[in-house]
Coordinates of C-alpha atoms in Angstrom, one line a residue:
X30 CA 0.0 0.0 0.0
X31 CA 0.8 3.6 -0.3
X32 CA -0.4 4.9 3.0
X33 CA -0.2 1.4 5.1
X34 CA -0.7 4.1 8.4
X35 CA -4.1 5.3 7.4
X36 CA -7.2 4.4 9.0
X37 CA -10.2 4.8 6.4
X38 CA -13.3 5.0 8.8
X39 CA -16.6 3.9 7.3
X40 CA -19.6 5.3 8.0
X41 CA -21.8 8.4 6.4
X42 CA -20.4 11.6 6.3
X43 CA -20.3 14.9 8.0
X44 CA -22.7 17.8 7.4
X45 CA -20.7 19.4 4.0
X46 CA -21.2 23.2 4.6
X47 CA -23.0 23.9 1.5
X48 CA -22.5 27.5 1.7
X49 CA -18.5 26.8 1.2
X50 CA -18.6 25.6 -2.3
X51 CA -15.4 23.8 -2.2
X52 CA -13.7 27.6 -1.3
X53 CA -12.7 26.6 2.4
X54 CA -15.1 29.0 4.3
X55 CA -16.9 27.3 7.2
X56 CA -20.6 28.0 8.6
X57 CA -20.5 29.8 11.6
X58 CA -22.8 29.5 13.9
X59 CA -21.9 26.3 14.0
X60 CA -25.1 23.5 15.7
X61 CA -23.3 20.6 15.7
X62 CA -26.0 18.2 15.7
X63 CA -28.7 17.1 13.6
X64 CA -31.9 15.1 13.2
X65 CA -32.5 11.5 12.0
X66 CA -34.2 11.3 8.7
X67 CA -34.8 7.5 8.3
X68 CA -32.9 6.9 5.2
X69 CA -29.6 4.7 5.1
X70 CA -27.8 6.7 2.6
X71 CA -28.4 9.9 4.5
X72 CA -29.1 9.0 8.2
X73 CA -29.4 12.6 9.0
X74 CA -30.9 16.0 8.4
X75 CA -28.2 19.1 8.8
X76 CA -28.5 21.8 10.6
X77 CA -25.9 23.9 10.2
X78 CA -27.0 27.8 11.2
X79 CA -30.1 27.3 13.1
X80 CA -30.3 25.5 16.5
X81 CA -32.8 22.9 16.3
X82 CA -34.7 21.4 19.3
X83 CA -35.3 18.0 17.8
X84 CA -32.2 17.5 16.8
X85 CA -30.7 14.3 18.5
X86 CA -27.8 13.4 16.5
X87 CA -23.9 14.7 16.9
X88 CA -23.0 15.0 13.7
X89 CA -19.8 17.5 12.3
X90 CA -19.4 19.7 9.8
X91 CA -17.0 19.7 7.3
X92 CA -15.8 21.9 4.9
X93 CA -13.7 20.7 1.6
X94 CA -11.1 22.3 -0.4
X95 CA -7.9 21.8 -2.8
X96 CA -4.6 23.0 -2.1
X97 CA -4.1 24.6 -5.9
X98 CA -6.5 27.4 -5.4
X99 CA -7.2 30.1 -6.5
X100 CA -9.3 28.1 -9.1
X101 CA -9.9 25.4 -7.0
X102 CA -8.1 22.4 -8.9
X103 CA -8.4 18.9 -7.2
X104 CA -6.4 17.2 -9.9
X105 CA -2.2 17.7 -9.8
X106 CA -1.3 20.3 -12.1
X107 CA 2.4 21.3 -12.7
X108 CA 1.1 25.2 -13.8
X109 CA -1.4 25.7 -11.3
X110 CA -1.1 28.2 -8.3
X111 CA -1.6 27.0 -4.8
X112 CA -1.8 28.1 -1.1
X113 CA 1.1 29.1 0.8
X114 CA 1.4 28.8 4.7
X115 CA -0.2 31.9 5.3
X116 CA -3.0 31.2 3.4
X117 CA -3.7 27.7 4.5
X118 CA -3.1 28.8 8.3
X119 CA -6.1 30.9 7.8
X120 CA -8.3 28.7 5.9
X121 CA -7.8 26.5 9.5
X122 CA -8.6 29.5 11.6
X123 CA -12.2 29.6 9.3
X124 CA -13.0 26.2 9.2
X125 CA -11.2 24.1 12.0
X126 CA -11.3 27.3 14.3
X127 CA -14.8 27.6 13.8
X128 CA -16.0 24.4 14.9
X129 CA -15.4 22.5 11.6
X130 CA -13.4 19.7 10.0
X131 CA -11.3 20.8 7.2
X132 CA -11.1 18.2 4.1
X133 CA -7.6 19.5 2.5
X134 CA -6.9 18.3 -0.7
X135 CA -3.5 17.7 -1.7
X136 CA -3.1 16.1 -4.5
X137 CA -0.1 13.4 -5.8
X138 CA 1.8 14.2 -8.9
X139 CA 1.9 11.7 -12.3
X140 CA 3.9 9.3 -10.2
X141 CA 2.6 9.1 -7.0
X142 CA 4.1 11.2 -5.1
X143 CA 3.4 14.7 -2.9
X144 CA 4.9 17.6 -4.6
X145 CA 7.6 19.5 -2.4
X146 CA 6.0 22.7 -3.0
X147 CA 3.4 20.9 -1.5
X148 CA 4.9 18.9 1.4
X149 CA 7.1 22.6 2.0
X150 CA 3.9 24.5 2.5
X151 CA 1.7 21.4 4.9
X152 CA 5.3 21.3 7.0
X153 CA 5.2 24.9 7.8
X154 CA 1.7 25.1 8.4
X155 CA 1.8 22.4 11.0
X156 CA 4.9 24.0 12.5
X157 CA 2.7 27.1 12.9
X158 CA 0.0 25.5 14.2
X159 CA 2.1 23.6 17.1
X160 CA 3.5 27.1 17.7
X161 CA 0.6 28.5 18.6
X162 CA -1.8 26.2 20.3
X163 CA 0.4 23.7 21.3
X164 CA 1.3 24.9 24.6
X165 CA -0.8 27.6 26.0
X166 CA -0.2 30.2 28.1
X167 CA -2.7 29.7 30.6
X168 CA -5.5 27.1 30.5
X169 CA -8.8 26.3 32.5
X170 CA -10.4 22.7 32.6
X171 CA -13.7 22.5 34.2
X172 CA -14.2 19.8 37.2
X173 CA -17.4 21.3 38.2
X174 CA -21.1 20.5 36.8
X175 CA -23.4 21.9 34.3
X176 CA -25.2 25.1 34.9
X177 CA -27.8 27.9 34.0
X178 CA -25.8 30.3 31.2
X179 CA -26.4 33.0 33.4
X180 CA -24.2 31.4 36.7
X181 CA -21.3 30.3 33.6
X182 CA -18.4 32.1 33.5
X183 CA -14.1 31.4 33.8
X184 CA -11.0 33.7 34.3
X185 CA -8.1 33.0 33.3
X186 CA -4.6 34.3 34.9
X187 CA -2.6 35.9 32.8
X188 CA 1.3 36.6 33.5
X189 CA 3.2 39.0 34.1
X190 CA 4.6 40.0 30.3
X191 CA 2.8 37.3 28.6
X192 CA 0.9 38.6 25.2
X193 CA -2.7 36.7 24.9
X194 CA -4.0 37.0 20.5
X195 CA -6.2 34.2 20.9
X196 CA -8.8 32.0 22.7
X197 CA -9.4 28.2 22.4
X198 CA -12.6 27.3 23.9
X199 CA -14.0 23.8 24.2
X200 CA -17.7 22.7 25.2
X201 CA -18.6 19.4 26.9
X202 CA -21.5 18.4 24.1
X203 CA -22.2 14.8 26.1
X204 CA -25.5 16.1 27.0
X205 CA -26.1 18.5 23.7
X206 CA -24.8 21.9 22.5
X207 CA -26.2 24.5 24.5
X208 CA -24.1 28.0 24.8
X209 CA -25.3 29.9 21.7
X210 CA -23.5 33.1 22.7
X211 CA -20.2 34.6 24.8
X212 CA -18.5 37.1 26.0
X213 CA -14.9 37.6 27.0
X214 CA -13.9 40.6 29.4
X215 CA -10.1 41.8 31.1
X216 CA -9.5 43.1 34.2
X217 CA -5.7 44.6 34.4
X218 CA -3.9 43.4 37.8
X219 CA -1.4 45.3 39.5
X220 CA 2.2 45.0 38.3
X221 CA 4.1 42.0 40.6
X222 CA 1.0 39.4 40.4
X223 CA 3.4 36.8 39.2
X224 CA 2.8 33.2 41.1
X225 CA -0.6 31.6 42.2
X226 CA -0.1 31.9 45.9
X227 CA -1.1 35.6 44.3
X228 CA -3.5 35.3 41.6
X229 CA -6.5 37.4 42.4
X230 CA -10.4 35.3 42.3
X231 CA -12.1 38.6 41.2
X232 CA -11.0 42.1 39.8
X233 CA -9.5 44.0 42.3
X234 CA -11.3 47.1 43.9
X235 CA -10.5 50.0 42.1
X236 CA -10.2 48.2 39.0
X237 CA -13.1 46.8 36.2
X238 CA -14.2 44.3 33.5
X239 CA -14.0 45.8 30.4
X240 CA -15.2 43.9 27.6
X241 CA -12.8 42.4 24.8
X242 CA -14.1 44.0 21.7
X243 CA -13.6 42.2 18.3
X244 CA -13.0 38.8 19.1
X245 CA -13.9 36.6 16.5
X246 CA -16.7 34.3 17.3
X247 CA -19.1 34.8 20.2
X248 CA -22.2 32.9 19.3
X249 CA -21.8 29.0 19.2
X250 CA -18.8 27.0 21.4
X251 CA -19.4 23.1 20.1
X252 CA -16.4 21.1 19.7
X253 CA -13.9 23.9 19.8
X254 CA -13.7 27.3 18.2
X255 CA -10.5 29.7 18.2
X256 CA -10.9 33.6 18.9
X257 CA -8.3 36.0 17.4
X258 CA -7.7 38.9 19.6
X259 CA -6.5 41.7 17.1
X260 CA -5.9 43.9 20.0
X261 CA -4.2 41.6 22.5
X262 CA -4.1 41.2 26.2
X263 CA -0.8 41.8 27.9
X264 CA -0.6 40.6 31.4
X265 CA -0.6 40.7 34.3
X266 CA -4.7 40.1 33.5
X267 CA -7.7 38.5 34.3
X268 CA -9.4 37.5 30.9
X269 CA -13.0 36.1 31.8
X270 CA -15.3 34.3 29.6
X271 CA -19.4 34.7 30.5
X272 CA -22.2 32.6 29.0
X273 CA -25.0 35.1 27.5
X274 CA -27.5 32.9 25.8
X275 CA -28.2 29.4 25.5
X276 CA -30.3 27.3 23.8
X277 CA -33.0 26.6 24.5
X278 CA -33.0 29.5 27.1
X279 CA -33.2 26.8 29.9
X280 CA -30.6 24.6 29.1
X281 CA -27.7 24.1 31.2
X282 CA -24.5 24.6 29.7
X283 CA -21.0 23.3 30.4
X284 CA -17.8 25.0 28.9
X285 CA -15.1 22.2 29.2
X286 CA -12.0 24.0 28.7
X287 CA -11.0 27.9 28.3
X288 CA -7.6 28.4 27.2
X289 CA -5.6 31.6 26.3
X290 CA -2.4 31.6 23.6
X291 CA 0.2 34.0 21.5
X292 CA -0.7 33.1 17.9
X293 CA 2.7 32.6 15.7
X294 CA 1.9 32.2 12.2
X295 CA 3.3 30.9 9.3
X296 CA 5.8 33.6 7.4
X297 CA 3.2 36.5 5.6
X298 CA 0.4 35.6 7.5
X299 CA -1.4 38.5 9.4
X300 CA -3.9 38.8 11.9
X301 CA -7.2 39.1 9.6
X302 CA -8.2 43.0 8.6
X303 CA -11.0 45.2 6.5
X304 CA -9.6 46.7 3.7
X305 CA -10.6 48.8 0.4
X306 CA -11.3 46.7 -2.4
X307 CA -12.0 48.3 -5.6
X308 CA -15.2 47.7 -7.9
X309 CA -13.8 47.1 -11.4
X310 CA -15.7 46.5 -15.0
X311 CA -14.4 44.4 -17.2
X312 CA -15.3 43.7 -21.0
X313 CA -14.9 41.2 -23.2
X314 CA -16.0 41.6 -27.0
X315 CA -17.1 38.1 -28.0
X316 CA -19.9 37.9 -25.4
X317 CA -20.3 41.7 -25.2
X318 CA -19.7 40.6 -21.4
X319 CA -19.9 44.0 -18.9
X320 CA -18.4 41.8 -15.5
X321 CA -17.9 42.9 -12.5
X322 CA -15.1 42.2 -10.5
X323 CA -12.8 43.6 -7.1
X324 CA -9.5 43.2 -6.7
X325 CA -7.2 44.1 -3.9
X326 CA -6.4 48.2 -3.4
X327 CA -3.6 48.0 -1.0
X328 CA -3.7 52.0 -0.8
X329 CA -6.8 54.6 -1.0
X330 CA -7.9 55.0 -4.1
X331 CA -9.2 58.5 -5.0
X332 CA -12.3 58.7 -7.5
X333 CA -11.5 58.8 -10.9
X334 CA -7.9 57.2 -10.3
X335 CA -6.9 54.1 -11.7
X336 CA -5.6 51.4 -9.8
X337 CA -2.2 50.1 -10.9
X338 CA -2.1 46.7 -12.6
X339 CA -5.6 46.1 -12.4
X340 CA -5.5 42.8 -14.0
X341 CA -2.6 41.6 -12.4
X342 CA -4.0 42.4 -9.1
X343 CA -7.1 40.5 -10.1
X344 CA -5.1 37.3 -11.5
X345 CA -3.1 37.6 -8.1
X346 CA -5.6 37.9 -5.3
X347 CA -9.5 36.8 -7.2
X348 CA -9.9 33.3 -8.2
X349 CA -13.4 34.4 -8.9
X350 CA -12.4 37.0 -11.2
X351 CA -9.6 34.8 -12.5
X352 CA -12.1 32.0 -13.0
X353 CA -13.8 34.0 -16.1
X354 CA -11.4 36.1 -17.1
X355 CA -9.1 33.0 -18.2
X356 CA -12.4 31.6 -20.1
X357 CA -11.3 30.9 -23.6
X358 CA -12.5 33.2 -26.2
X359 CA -13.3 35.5 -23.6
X360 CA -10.0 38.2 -24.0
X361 CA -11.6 40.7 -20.7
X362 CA -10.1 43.6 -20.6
X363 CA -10.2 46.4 -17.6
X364 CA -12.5 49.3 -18.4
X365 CA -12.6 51.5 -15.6
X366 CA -13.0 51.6 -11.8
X367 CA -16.6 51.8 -10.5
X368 CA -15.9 53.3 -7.2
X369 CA -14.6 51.1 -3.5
X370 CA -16.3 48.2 -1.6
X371 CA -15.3 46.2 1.9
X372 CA -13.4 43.5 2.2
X373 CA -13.9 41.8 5.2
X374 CA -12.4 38.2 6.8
X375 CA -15.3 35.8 8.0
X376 CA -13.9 36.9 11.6
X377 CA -15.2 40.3 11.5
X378 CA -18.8 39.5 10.6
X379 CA -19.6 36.5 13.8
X380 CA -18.8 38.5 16.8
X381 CA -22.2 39.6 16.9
X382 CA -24.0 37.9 14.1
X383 CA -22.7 40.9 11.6
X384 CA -22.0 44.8 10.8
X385 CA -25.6 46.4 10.7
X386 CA -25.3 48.5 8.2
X387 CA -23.8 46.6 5.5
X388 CA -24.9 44.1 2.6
X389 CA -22.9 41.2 0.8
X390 CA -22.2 42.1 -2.8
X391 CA -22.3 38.3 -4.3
X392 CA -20.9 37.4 -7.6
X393 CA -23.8 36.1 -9.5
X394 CA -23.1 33.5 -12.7
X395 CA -26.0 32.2 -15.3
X396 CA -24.5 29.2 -16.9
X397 CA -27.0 29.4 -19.6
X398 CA -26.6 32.7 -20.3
X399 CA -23.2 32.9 -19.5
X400 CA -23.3 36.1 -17.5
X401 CA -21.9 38.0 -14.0
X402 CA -23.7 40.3 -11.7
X403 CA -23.1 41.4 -8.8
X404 CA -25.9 41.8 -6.7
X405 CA -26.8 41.9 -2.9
X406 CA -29.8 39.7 -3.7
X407 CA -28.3 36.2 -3.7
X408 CA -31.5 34.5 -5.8
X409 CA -31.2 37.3 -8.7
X410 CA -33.3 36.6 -11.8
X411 CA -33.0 38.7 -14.7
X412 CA -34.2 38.2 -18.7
X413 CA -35.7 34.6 -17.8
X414 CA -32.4 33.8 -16.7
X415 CA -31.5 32.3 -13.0
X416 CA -28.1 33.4 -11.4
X417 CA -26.5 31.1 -8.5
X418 CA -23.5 32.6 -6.5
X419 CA -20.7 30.9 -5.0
X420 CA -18.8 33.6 -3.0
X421 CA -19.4 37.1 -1.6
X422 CA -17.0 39.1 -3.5
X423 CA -17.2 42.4 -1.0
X424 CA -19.9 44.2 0.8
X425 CA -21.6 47.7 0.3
X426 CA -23.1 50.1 2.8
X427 CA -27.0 49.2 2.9
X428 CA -27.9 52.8 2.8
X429 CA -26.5 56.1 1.8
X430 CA -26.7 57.9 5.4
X431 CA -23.4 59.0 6.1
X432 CA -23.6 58.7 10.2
X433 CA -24.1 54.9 9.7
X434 CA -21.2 54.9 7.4
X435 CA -18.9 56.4 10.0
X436 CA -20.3 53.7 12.8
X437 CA -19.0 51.1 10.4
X438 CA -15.7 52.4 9.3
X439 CA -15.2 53.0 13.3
X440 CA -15.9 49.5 14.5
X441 CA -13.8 47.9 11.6
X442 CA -10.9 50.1 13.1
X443 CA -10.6 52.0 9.5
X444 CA -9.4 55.3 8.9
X445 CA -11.9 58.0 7.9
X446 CA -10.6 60.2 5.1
X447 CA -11.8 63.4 4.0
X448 CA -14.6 63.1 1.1
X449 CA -15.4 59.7 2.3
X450 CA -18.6 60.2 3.2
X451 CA -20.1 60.6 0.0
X452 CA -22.0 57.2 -1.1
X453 CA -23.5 56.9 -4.8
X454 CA -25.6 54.2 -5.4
X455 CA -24.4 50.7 -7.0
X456 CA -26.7 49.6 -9.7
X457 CA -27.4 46.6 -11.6
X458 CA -28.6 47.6 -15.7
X459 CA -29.5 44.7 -17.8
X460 CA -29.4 44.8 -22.0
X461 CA -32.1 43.0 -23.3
X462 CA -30.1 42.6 -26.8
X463 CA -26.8 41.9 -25.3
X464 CA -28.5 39.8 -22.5
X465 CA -26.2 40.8 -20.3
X466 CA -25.9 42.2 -17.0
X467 CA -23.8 45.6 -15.5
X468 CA -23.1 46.4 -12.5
X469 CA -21.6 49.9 -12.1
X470 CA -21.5 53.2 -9.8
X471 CA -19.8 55.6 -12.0
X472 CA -21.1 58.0 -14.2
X473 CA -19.1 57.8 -16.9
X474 CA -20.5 53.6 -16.4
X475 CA -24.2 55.0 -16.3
X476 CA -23.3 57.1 -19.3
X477 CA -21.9 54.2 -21.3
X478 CA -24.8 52.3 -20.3
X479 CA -27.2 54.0 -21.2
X480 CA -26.1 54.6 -24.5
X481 CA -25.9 51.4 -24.9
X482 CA -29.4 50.7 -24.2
X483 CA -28.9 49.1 -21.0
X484 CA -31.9 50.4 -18.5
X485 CA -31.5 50.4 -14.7
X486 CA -32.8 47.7 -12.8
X487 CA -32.0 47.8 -9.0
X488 CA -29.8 50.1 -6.3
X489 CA -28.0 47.0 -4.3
X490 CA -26.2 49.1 -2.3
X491 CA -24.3 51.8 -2.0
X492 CA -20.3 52.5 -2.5
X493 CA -18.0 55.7 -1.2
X494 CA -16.5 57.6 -3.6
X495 CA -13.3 58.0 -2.1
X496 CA -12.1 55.0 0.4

């Protein structure tokens, strides 16, 4: 055999996180349980947002993907770009961090064998991950019984000098997932707390709780999850985690473990951040294709300023723009930019079950008309045609008051710039004749388009002018 020391388990599988697509992004909340359906080749009925009160079956999710992405190629190719470290310590932070089993494809070459570019990348990754949750920096196993969410709650000791970026939390599941949402809080101790004769129960008088902002999670625990701390905790600290809903509301809840760590990741990789993405059109003349697409803005782009290497950028950081724009026969080329849109890591959007004020901009595809939009309505029909998205390709502000703008760009942590604050709307227009879809925001776009004969269908959200 090739792998004598693998152990194939039969049995059904996991609940496959249809929302990922094969592009490594896990459901969270994550209900790890489902319901028995009665039929042998699928024993059970997922659940994989929602709690569900009948459900009586532990069953975990799983979320597939292949190493040579972007374009998500499960078959060895010699040409085809993969993920690195950095990126692949991530995708485990979204999947396996979230609750999830991560299916990582890596596939063998024409003679059997694992690719060194391959093997070099896996090596590092799991050096990474020993690095960082191997041996944490403080750690809490519960002894103690199951109780009401509202009596649940841990602290942690942190030492003197010790840097805390992440959480690993664990949740005894014996008796059924319960905790549906957290909260972590810090009290700072005085300087010289250093051994456990004096470690402090409670925060001491004179100083408070003060509640961890952007941690990563906070709804379900399950199996495990992993919270990024962007901001850190430096001891010597009291980090304490609280119950704050449970589900049902009565259930009693047991967290099993609570432990704190100092993230090192793989070489490149940073903690997870919003940035600027910018809102491209690009046109191809066989099709008379109009496609949206945003690539990575590293910089503020001013209105009316063109990006440099737009389609390198796109090849480089967008397998979903790649994806079409290597279509044969296609020939896209960039026509102009159509104003800024958010990026955002999965991270930012569970803390609190999302950013009010926002809307996900999802790349839309009709395979028989062969067509993109970009829409924030993810079941768009247009012309007779049906389009199905696989990704959310950058969000929009859901409305063009400028006060919720700011309350966004502040809790992402962003800079406000000076003519920010003006938001145009982002349309979709649709050509009956070319049967083709355009999203745009600018008005040289609306000019174009309407010379064309495209008519305006929807506003799906609405963009800044300058980012």
């Amino acid at each position: 055999t090739l792998s004598p020391d693998t152990t194939m388990v039969p049995g059904v599988d996991g609940c496959l996180d249809d929302t990922a697509v094969e592009n490594g992004r896990g459901v969270y909340p994550n209900w790890q349980y489902a319901s028995p359906a009665g039929n042998p080749s699928n024993p059970v009925v997922c659940d994989a947002v929602l709690p569900n009160s009948s459900g009586a079956v532990y069953t975990s999710h799983e979320v597939d993907v292949t190493i040579q992405n972007p374009g998500d190629s499960w078959f060895w190719d010699s040409s085809h770009p993969f993920l690195h470290a950095k990126d692949l310590f991530q995708l485990w932070l979204d999947t396996t961090g979230s609750g999830s089993n991560l299916i990582l494809n890596i596939p063998p070459d024409r003679t059997g064998s694992i690719p060194t570019n391959f093997t070099r990348e896996a090596a590092l990754l799991g050096e990474a991950l020993n690095a960082s949750f191997e041996h944490p920096v403080a750690v809490w196993n519960n002894t103690g019984s199951p109780v009401a969410c509202t009596d649940a709650s841990a602290n942690l000791y942190i030492p003197t000098g010790a840097v805390v970026d992440a959480i690993g939390l664990a949740e005894d599941i014996a008796r059924g997932q319960a905790i549906a949402a957290y909260a972590f809080e810090c009290c700072t101790l005085p300087t010289g707390t250093t051994t456990d004769e004096t470690v402090p129960t409670a925060c001491p008088q004179g100083s408070g709780w003060v509640e961890i902002v952007g941690a990563t999670h906070g709804q379900t625990v399950g199996t495990q999850v992993i919270d990024l701390l962007p901001a850190g905790v430096t001891g010597p600290a009291l980090i304490r985690w609280r119950c704050t809903a449970a589900a049902p509301a009565q259930a009693l809840v047991r967290l099993l473990s609570f432990a704190a760590y100092t993230v090192q990741g793989p070489p490149g990789w940073t903690f997870p951040v919003a940035t600027w993405w910018m809102l491209q059109t690009l046109y191809t003349p066989p099709t008379t294709d109009m496609t949206p697409c945003a690539t990575r803005d590293a910089n503020a782009v001013i209105d009316g300023t063109p990006t440099e290497s737009h389609m390198s950028e796109a090849f480089a950081n967008r397998s979903e723009c790649k994806a079409y724009m290597d279509k044969q026969g296609a020939n896209y080329s960039y026509i102009r930019d159509e104003h800024c849109c958010l990026a955002l890591p999965p991270s930012m959007l569970r803390g609190s079950g999302g950013l009010t004020g926002l809307v996900p901009l999802y790349l839309l595809y009709s395979s028989d008309n062969h067509d993109h939009v970009l829409s924030s309505n993810a079941s768009y029909t247009q012309g007779g045609h049906v389009y199905s998205h696989d990704s959310i390709e950058c969000y929009a502000f859901a409305s063009s008051d400028t006060r919720t703008h700011a309350a966004v760009l502040s809790a992402l942590g962003m800079p406000h710039r000076v003519g920010s604050d003006t938001l145009v709307p982002l349309d979709v227009y649709w050509s009956t004749a070319r049967k083709d879809s355009w999203t745009l925001a600018s008005d040289a776009s609306r000019t174009q388009a309407v010379a064309l004969g495209y008519e305006r269908v929807e506003t799906t959200g609405f963009v800044p002018v300058v980012c």
